[in-house]
Amino acid sequence: MKNFINTIKRTFARINKKTLVVLLLLCLGLFFIFYNFNYYGSDAVVFEKSFPANGSLDVPVPTSIDIYFKNDLSSEVREKFYVRFLPGVSYKQQWAAPNHLRLIPEPPLLPSRKYDVTVLYDGNTIVSFSFTTAKGTSSVSEIQLPEIPPEDVTWLTENAQKVNESVDALKSDYPWYFKLPVLEDTYAIVFNNSKKQFRISIYSGGMTQEEKDQVLEIATNRLKTLTGGDSIRYGYYVLYRDDYKPNF
């Protein structure tokens, strides 16, 4: 045993320092190659950057939110993504590239507003970031109204007074009628005629209890605004759903 140890010592003594450094660097290089190969495999989901970046202030109202990953993701992996966009932003989700997720807000975002984005994969949070839009920089384009068929124009003209009276009566008794349903990314609000109550549906899949409470608070505040008071006139009940698309 002692002879073996002495042999090892003599071997290391013959290796100069430069050779030893080269061997160490080679070992480290191989380690990082294998580490990155395993870490960034075809099914790995590794966040790289976002636009707007986390904590950005005075951002000109973006027409899209772009999220990039370090490697290309397979179609099977991309199908398991879901994004929570608060407060209550509806959006269209598309993949501009295998590593590039794009969110297109519909309707456009508002100026002077803080937004929070949470990206989830298979129910697990990958990244959360927030940004604040600048003042007075709305990206809303001019609204194009659809054309009304001539026969409908004739009917409306001949019955304009009756139509206006009916609409005015409806607005007077139910001022929130024309503002429903409310369909947002994380919740929806409708009026249940049979129960004579509002129904708040919260799409709670992957949410913590704290996040559920936050969304419920946003929804009830929206409902108070709709009904024009500090209290909700007709009352409401809540449904928690696992799916993410409105389903009435």
Short mmCIF file of C-alpha atoms in Angstrom, two decimals:
data_model
loop_
_atom_site.label_atom_id
_atom_site.label_comp_id
_atom_site.label_asym_id
_atom_site.label_seq_id
_atom_site.Cartn_x
_atom_site.Cartn_y
_atom_site.Cartn_z
CA MET A 1 0.00 0.00 0.00
CA LYS A 2 2.82 2.38 0.92
CA ASN A 3 4.56 1.60 -2.39
CA PHE A 4 1.34 2.39 -4.29
CA ILE A 5 1.01 5.76 -2.57
CA ASN A 6 4.65 6.57 -3.29
CA THR A 7 4.10 5.70 -6.95
CA ILE A 8 1.14 8.10 -7.12
CA LYS A 9 3.21 10.84 -5.52
CA ARG A 10 6.06 10.37 -8.01
CA THR A 11 3.59 10.44 -10.92
CA PHE A 12 2.06 13.75 -9.79
CA ALA A 13 5.54 15.14 -9.18
CA ARG A 14 6.41 14.54 -12.86
CA ILE A 15 3.28 16.44 -14.04
CA ASN A 16 4.06 20.16 -14.24
CA LYS A 17 1.57 22.77 -13.10
CA LYS A 18 0.61 23.84 -16.63
CA THR A 19 -0.38 20.28 -17.58
CA LEU A 20 -2.40 19.96 -14.37
CA VAL A 21 -4.29 23.18 -15.10
CA VAL A 22 -5.08 21.99 -18.64
CA LEU A 23 -6.43 18.69 -17.31
CA LEU A 24 -8.60 20.48 -14.74
CA LEU A 25 -10.01 22.84 -17.37
CA LEU A 26 -10.72 19.89 -19.65
CA CYS A 27 -12.62 18.11 -16.87
CA LEU A 28 -14.61 21.26 -16.10
CA GLY A 29 -15.44 21.70 -19.78
CA LEU A 30 -16.72 18.14 -20.06
CA PHE A 31 -18.77 18.62 -16.90
CA PHE A 32 -20.51 21.73 -18.25
CA ILE A 33 -21.16 20.09 -21.61
CA PHE A 34 -22.90 17.12 -20.01
CA TYR A 35 -24.69 19.36 -17.50
CA ASN A 36 -26.16 21.61 -20.19
CA PHE A 37 -27.05 18.64 -22.37
CA ASN A 38 -29.10 17.13 -19.55
CA TYR A 39 -30.52 20.45 -18.31
CA TYR A 40 -31.61 21.79 -21.69
CA GLY A 41 -33.04 18.61 -23.09
CA SER A 42 -35.91 18.63 -25.59
CA ASP A 43 -38.52 18.66 -22.81
CA ALA A 44 -36.81 21.18 -20.52
CA VAL A 45 -38.64 24.47 -19.96
CA VAL A 46 -36.12 27.18 -19.08
CA PHE A 47 -37.14 30.84 -19.13
CA GLU A 48 -34.72 33.23 -20.84
CA LYS A 49 -36.28 36.71 -21.08
CA SER A 50 -39.51 38.64 -21.58
CA PHE A 51 -40.61 41.85 -23.21
CA PRO A 52 -41.52 43.93 -21.34
CA ALA A 53 -38.93 42.87 -18.77
CA ASN A 54 -39.80 42.31 -15.12
CA GLY A 55 -40.21 45.57 -13.21
CA SER A 56 -40.31 47.76 -16.32
CA LEU A 57 -41.90 51.19 -15.78
CA ASP A 58 -43.42 53.69 -18.23
CA VAL A 59 -43.65 51.04 -20.95
CA PRO A 60 -45.35 52.33 -24.14
CA VAL A 61 -48.52 50.24 -24.28
CA PRO A 62 -47.38 47.03 -26.01
CA THR A 63 -49.49 45.28 -28.62
CA SER A 64 -48.01 41.95 -27.54
CA ILE A 65 -46.18 40.38 -24.61
CA ASP A 66 -43.24 38.22 -25.73
CA ILE A 67 -41.76 35.43 -23.62
CA TYR A 68 -38.62 33.56 -24.69
CA PHE A 69 -37.20 30.22 -23.57
CA LYS A 70 -33.60 29.00 -23.79
CA ASN A 71 -34.39 26.08 -26.07
CA ASP A 72 -36.99 24.98 -28.61
CA LEU A 73 -40.02 23.29 -27.07
CA SER A 74 -41.88 20.40 -28.63
CA SER A 75 -45.54 20.76 -29.59
CA GLU A 76 -46.50 18.38 -26.76
CA VAL A 77 -44.75 20.63 -24.24
CA ARG A 78 -46.23 23.84 -25.70
CA GLU A 79 -49.74 22.45 -25.31
CA LYS A 80 -49.28 22.30 -21.51
CA PHE A 81 -48.70 26.05 -21.13
CA TYR A 82 -51.11 28.46 -19.50
CA VAL A 83 -50.62 32.13 -18.65
CA ARG A 84 -52.38 34.17 -15.97
CA PHE A 85 -52.54 37.80 -17.02
CA LEU A 86 -53.77 40.11 -14.24
CA PRO A 87 -55.78 42.16 -13.60
CA GLY A 88 -58.24 40.11 -15.65
CA VAL A 89 -56.69 40.54 -19.10
CA SER A 90 -58.14 38.58 -22.00
CA TYR A 91 -55.58 37.57 -24.59
CA LYS A 92 -54.85 35.49 -27.66
CA GLN A 93 -51.96 33.05 -27.17
CA GLN A 94 -49.70 32.01 -30.05
CA TRP A 95 -46.24 30.53 -30.56
CA ALA A 96 -44.20 32.78 -32.85
CA ALA A 97 -41.39 30.19 -32.74
CA PRO A 98 -40.75 26.93 -30.83
CA ASN A 99 -39.06 28.98 -28.07
CA HIS A 100 -41.13 32.18 -28.37
CA LEU A 101 -44.55 32.53 -26.71
CA ARG A 102 -46.55 35.62 -27.67
CA LEU A 103 -49.60 37.03 -25.88
CA ILE A 104 -51.83 39.47 -27.76
CA PRO A 105 -54.18 41.35 -25.38
CA GLU A 106 -57.79 41.61 -26.62
CA PRO A 107 -58.86 44.36 -26.10
CA PRO A 108 -55.56 46.28 -25.98
CA LEU A 109 -53.91 47.13 -22.67
CA LEU A 110 -54.53 50.45 -20.97
CA PRO A 111 -52.07 53.24 -20.11
CA SER A 112 -50.98 53.93 -16.53
CA ARG A 113 -51.71 50.37 -15.42
CA LYS A 114 -49.62 47.71 -13.67
CA TYR A 115 -49.90 44.21 -15.13
CA ASP A 116 -48.77 40.88 -13.67
CA VAL A 117 -47.95 37.88 -15.85
CA THR A 118 -47.47 34.34 -14.53
CA VAL A 119 -46.40 31.57 -16.92
CA LEU A 120 -47.35 28.04 -15.89
CA TYR A 121 -46.28 24.76 -17.43
CA ASP A 122 -48.21 21.63 -16.52
CA GLY A 123 -49.61 23.48 -13.49
CA ASN A 124 -46.21 24.66 -12.22
CA THR A 125 -45.04 28.28 -12.28
CA ILE A 126 -42.12 28.85 -14.66
CA VAL A 127 -41.78 32.62 -14.23
CA SER A 128 -43.70 35.63 -12.94
CA PHE A 129 -43.06 39.20 -13.99
CA SER A 130 -44.80 42.57 -13.93
CA PHE A 131 -44.62 45.86 -15.81
CA THR A 132 -46.35 49.24 -15.74
CA THR A 133 -47.56 51.02 -18.87
CA ALA A 134 -46.83 54.68 -19.52
CA LYS A 135 -49.36 57.48 -19.23
CA GLY A 136 -51.49 58.44 -22.20
CA THR A 137 -50.07 55.95 -24.68
CA SER A 138 -53.06 53.78 -25.48
CA SER A 139 -52.67 51.53 -28.50
CA VAL A 140 -56.42 51.35 -29.12
CA SER A 141 -57.13 51.86 -32.81
CA GLU A 142 -60.25 53.42 -34.24
CA ILE A 143 -63.26 51.13 -33.79
CA GLN A 144 -64.80 49.92 -37.05
CA LEU A 145 -68.56 49.43 -36.80
CA PRO A 146 -70.15 46.65 -38.84
CA GLU A 147 -72.45 47.55 -41.71
CA ILE A 148 -76.19 47.15 -41.07
CA PRO A 149 -78.23 45.44 -43.83
CA PRO A 150 -80.72 47.80 -45.61
CA GLU A 151 -83.77 45.82 -44.44
CA ASP A 152 -82.66 46.21 -40.81
CA VAL A 153 -82.12 49.93 -41.29
CA THR A 154 -85.68 50.26 -42.64
CA TRP A 155 -87.16 48.35 -39.71
CA LEU A 156 -85.19 50.37 -37.16
CA THR A 157 -86.25 53.64 -38.79
CA GLU A 158 -89.94 52.71 -38.78
CA ASN A 159 -89.85 51.44 -35.20
CA ALA A 160 -87.25 53.79 -33.76
CA GLN A 161 -89.50 55.24 -31.07
CA LYS A 162 -90.60 51.83 -29.76
CA VAL A 163 -87.05 50.51 -29.81
CA ASN A 164 -85.73 53.57 -27.97
CA GLU A 165 -88.46 53.34 -25.34
CA SER A 166 -87.74 49.65 -24.74
CA VAL A 167 -84.01 50.21 -24.51
CA ASP A 168 -84.44 53.18 -22.16
CA ALA A 169 -86.71 51.13 -19.89
CA LEU A 170 -84.22 48.27 -19.86
CA LYS A 171 -81.35 50.63 -19.06
CA SER A 172 -83.35 52.21 -16.26
CA ASP A 173 -84.31 48.94 -14.58
CA TYR A 174 -81.13 47.01 -15.36
CA PRO A 175 -78.35 49.53 -16.12
CA TRP A 176 -75.73 46.77 -16.19
CA TYR A 177 -77.59 44.64 -18.75
CA PHE A 178 -75.62 45.76 -21.80
CA LYS A 179 -72.29 45.22 -20.03
CA LEU A 180 -72.75 41.47 -19.56
CA PRO A 181 -71.33 38.94 -19.86
CA VAL A 182 -67.93 39.94 -18.49
CA LEU A 183 -65.37 37.49 -19.90
CA GLU A 184 -61.84 37.81 -18.56
CA ASP A 185 -58.79 35.56 -18.52
CA THR A 186 -59.29 34.34 -14.96
CA TYR A 187 -63.00 34.93 -14.32
CA ALA A 188 -66.38 35.53 -15.93
CA ILE A 189 -69.57 37.24 -14.72
CA VAL A 190 -73.10 36.46 -15.92
CA PHE A 191 -76.60 36.92 -14.52
CA ASN A 192 -78.53 33.77 -13.66
CA ASN A 193 -82.16 34.58 -14.44
CA SER A 194 -83.55 31.55 -12.65
CA LYS A 195 -81.73 32.38 -9.40
CA LYS A 196 -81.93 36.17 -9.85
CA GLN A 197 -78.27 36.39 -8.90
CA PHE A 198 -74.96 37.11 -10.54
CA ARG A 199 -72.65 34.18 -11.05
CA ILE A 200 -68.87 34.57 -10.86
CA SER A 201 -66.93 31.73 -12.48
CA ILE A 202 -63.26 31.60 -11.50
CA TYR A 203 -60.90 29.49 -13.61
CA SER A 204 -58.84 28.27 -10.68
CA GLY A 205 -56.71 25.49 -12.17
CA GLY A 206 -53.19 25.77 -10.77
CA MET A 207 -54.06 28.68 -8.47
CA THR A 208 -53.16 28.92 -4.81
CA GLN A 209 -55.86 29.94 -2.32
CA GLU A 210 -54.30 33.40 -2.11
CA GLU A 211 -54.53 33.79 -5.88
CA LYS A 212 -58.16 32.60 -5.85
CA ASP A 213 -58.99 35.21 -3.21
CA GLN A 214 -57.24 37.89 -5.25
CA VAL A 215 -59.20 37.05 -8.41
CA LEU A 216 -62.47 36.93 -6.45
CA GLU A 217 -61.76 40.39 -5.03
CA ILE A 218 -61.10 41.74 -8.54
CA ALA A 219 -64.32 40.15 -9.84
CA THR A 220 -66.51 41.46 -7.00
CA ASN A 221 -65.06 44.96 -7.38
CA ARG A 222 -65.85 44.77 -11.10
CA LEU A 223 -69.38 43.67 -10.24
CA LYS A 224 -69.82 46.57 -7.81
CA THR A 225 -68.75 48.96 -10.54
CA LEU A 226 -71.25 47.41 -12.96
CA THR A 227 -74.16 47.68 -10.54
CA GLY A 228 -73.18 51.20 -9.51
CA GLY A 229 -72.74 50.88 -5.77
CA ASP A 230 -70.62 49.73 -2.87
CA SER A 231 -72.80 46.62 -2.53
CA ILE A 232 -73.98 44.12 -5.13
CA ARG A 233 -77.72 44.65 -5.49
CA TYR A 234 -78.84 41.20 -6.57
CA GLY A 235 -76.27 39.13 -4.72
CA TYR A 236 -73.93 36.61 -6.28
CA TYR A 237 -72.54 33.11 -5.98
CA VAL A 238 -69.15 31.70 -7.03
CA LEU A 239 -68.14 28.67 -9.08
CA TYR A 240 -64.53 27.50 -9.19
CA ARG A 241 -63.61 25.75 -12.42
CA ASP A 242 -60.49 23.91 -13.60
CA ASP A 243 -60.88 24.86 -17.25
CA TYR A 244 -59.64 28.18 -18.56
CA LYS A 245 -62.22 29.05 -21.20
CA PRO A 246 -65.64 30.55 -20.46
CA ASN A 247 -68.27 27.84 -20.56
CA PHE A 248 -71.82 28.83 -19.78
#
